[in-house]
Short mmCIF file of C-alpha atoms in Angstrom, two decimals:
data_model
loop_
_atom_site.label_atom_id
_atom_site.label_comp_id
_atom_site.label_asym_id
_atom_site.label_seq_id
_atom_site.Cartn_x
_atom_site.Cartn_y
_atom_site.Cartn_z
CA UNK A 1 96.26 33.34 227.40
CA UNK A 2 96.14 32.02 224.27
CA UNK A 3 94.73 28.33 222.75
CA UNK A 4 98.16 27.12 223.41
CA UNK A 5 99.09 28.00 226.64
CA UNK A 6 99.85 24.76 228.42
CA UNK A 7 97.01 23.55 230.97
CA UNK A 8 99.29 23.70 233.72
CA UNK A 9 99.67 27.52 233.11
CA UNK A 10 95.84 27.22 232.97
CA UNK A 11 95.84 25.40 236.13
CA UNK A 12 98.22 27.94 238.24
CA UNK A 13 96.32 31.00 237.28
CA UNK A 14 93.42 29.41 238.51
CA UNK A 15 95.09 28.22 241.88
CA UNK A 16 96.18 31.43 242.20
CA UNK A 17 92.78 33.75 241.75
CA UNK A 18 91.72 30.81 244.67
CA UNK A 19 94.46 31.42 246.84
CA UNK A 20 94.46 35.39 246.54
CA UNK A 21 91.87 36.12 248.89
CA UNK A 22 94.10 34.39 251.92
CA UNK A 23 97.55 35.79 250.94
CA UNK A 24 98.63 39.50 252.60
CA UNK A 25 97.89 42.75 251.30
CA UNK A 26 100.61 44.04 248.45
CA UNK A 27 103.24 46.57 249.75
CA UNK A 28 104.23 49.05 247.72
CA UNK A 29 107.78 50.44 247.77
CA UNK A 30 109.87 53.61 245.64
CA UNK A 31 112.40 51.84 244.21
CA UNK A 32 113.92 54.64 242.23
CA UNK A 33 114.12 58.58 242.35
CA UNK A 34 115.67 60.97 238.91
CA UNK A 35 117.39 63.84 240.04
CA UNK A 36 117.88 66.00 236.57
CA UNK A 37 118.21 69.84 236.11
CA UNK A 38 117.24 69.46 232.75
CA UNK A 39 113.53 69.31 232.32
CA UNK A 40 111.99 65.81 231.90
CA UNK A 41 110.85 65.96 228.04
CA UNK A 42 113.82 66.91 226.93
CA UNK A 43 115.84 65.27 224.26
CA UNK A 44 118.97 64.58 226.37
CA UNK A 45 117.33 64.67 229.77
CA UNK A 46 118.49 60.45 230.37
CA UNK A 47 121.77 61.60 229.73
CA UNK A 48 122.49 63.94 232.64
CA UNK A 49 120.05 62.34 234.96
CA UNK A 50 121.56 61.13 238.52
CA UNK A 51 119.30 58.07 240.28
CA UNK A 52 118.67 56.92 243.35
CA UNK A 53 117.78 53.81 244.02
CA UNK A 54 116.42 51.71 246.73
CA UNK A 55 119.44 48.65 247.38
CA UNK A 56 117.45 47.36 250.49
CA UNK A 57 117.33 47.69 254.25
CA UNK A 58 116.50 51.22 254.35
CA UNK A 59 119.84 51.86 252.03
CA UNK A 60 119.56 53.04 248.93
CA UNK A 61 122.37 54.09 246.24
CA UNK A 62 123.22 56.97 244.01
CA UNK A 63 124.15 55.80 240.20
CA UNK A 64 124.66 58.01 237.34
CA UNK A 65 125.31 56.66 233.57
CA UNK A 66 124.36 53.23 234.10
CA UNK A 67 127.28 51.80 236.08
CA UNK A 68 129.00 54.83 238.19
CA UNK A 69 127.92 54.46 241.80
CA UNK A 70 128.56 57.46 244.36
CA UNK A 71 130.73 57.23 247.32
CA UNK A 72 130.42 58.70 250.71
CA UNK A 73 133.65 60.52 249.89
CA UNK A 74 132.16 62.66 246.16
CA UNK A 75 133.83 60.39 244.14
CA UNK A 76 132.24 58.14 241.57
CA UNK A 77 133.34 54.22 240.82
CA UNK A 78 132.27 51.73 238.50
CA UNK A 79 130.01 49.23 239.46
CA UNK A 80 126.93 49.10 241.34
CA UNK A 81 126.12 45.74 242.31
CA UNK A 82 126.78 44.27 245.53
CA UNK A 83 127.95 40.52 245.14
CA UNK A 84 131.23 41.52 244.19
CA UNK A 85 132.01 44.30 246.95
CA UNK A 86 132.76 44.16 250.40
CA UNK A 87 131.06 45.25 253.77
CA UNK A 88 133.24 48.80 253.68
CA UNK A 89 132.85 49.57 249.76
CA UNK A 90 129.04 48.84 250.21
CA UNK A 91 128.84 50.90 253.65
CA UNK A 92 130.94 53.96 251.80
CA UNK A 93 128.40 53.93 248.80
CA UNK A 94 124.70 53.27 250.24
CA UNK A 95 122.97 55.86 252.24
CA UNK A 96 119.76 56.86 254.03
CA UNK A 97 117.10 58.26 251.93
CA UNK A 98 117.86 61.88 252.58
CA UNK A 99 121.37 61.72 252.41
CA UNK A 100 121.24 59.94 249.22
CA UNK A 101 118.75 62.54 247.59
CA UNK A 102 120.59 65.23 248.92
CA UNK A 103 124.32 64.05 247.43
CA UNK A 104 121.96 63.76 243.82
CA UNK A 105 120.75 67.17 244.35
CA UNK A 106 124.65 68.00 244.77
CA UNK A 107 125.68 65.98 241.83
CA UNK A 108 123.20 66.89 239.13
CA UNK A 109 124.55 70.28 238.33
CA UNK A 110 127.89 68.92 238.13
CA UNK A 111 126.66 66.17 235.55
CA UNK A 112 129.15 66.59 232.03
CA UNK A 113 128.29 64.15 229.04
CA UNK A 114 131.11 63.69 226.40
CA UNK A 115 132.58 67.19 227.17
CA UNK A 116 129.06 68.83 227.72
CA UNK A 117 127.76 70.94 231.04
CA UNK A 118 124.26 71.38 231.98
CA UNK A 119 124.38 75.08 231.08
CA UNK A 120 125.64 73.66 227.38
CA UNK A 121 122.48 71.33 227.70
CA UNK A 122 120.24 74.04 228.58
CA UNK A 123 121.23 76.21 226.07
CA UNK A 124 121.15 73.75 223.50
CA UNK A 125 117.91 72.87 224.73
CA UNK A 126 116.77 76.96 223.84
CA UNK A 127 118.17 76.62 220.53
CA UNK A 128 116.21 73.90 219.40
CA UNK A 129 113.03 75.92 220.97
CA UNK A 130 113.83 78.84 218.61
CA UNK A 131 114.81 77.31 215.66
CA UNK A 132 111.56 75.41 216.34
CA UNK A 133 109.54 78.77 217.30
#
């Protein structure tokens, strides 16, 4: 902190270092999975990535570009967040763990960005390599 941080913000840090030796052990939880079949350090690999992501209660949701959430049914719609969806919308697009990483798995070879497959990715990806080579 610097000379100016307030000496309340002094005061709570140091309440807090106190009170940390009494409070429960940290859990740690995956939050988020990428599902890509383009390789991870590649230039476009964001764009044709599919997520999963932990929505709590054991339920966890698959999103692709941001705001395109995957139903039960193969079909994508826009929005992921729950406070403006009902019980059946949110029950049709939230899965178990392994259902949810296995529709990714289904869905990331299907993934097209503005007109592009993954094969047109790929091979894009091995021109670059040569004309880097």
């Amino acid at each position: 902190m610097t000379d100016r941080t307030p000496n309340w913000v002094h005061a709570v840090h140091q309440r807090a270092r106190q009170e940390a030796p009494n409070t429960p052990q940290p859990t740690v939880t995956a939050v988020e999975y990428t599902i890509n079949c383009l390789p991870d350090d590649d230039l476009d690999s964001h764009l044709f990535e599919v997520r999963v992501q932990y929505r709590g209660a054991g339920r966890y949701a698959v999103i692709r570009g941001g705001d395109m959430c995957l139903g039960a049914d193969g079909t994508w719609d826009h929005g992921v967040k729950e406070y403006d969806r009902g019980d059946d919308w949110l029950n049709a697009h939230r899965f178990d763990l392994d259902t949810a990483l296995s529709l990714a798995k289904e869905q990331a070879p299907l993934v097209t960005v503005n007109g592009h497959t993954v094969t047109d990715a790929l091979r894009l990806r091995q021109k670059r390599a040569e004309r880097d080579a």
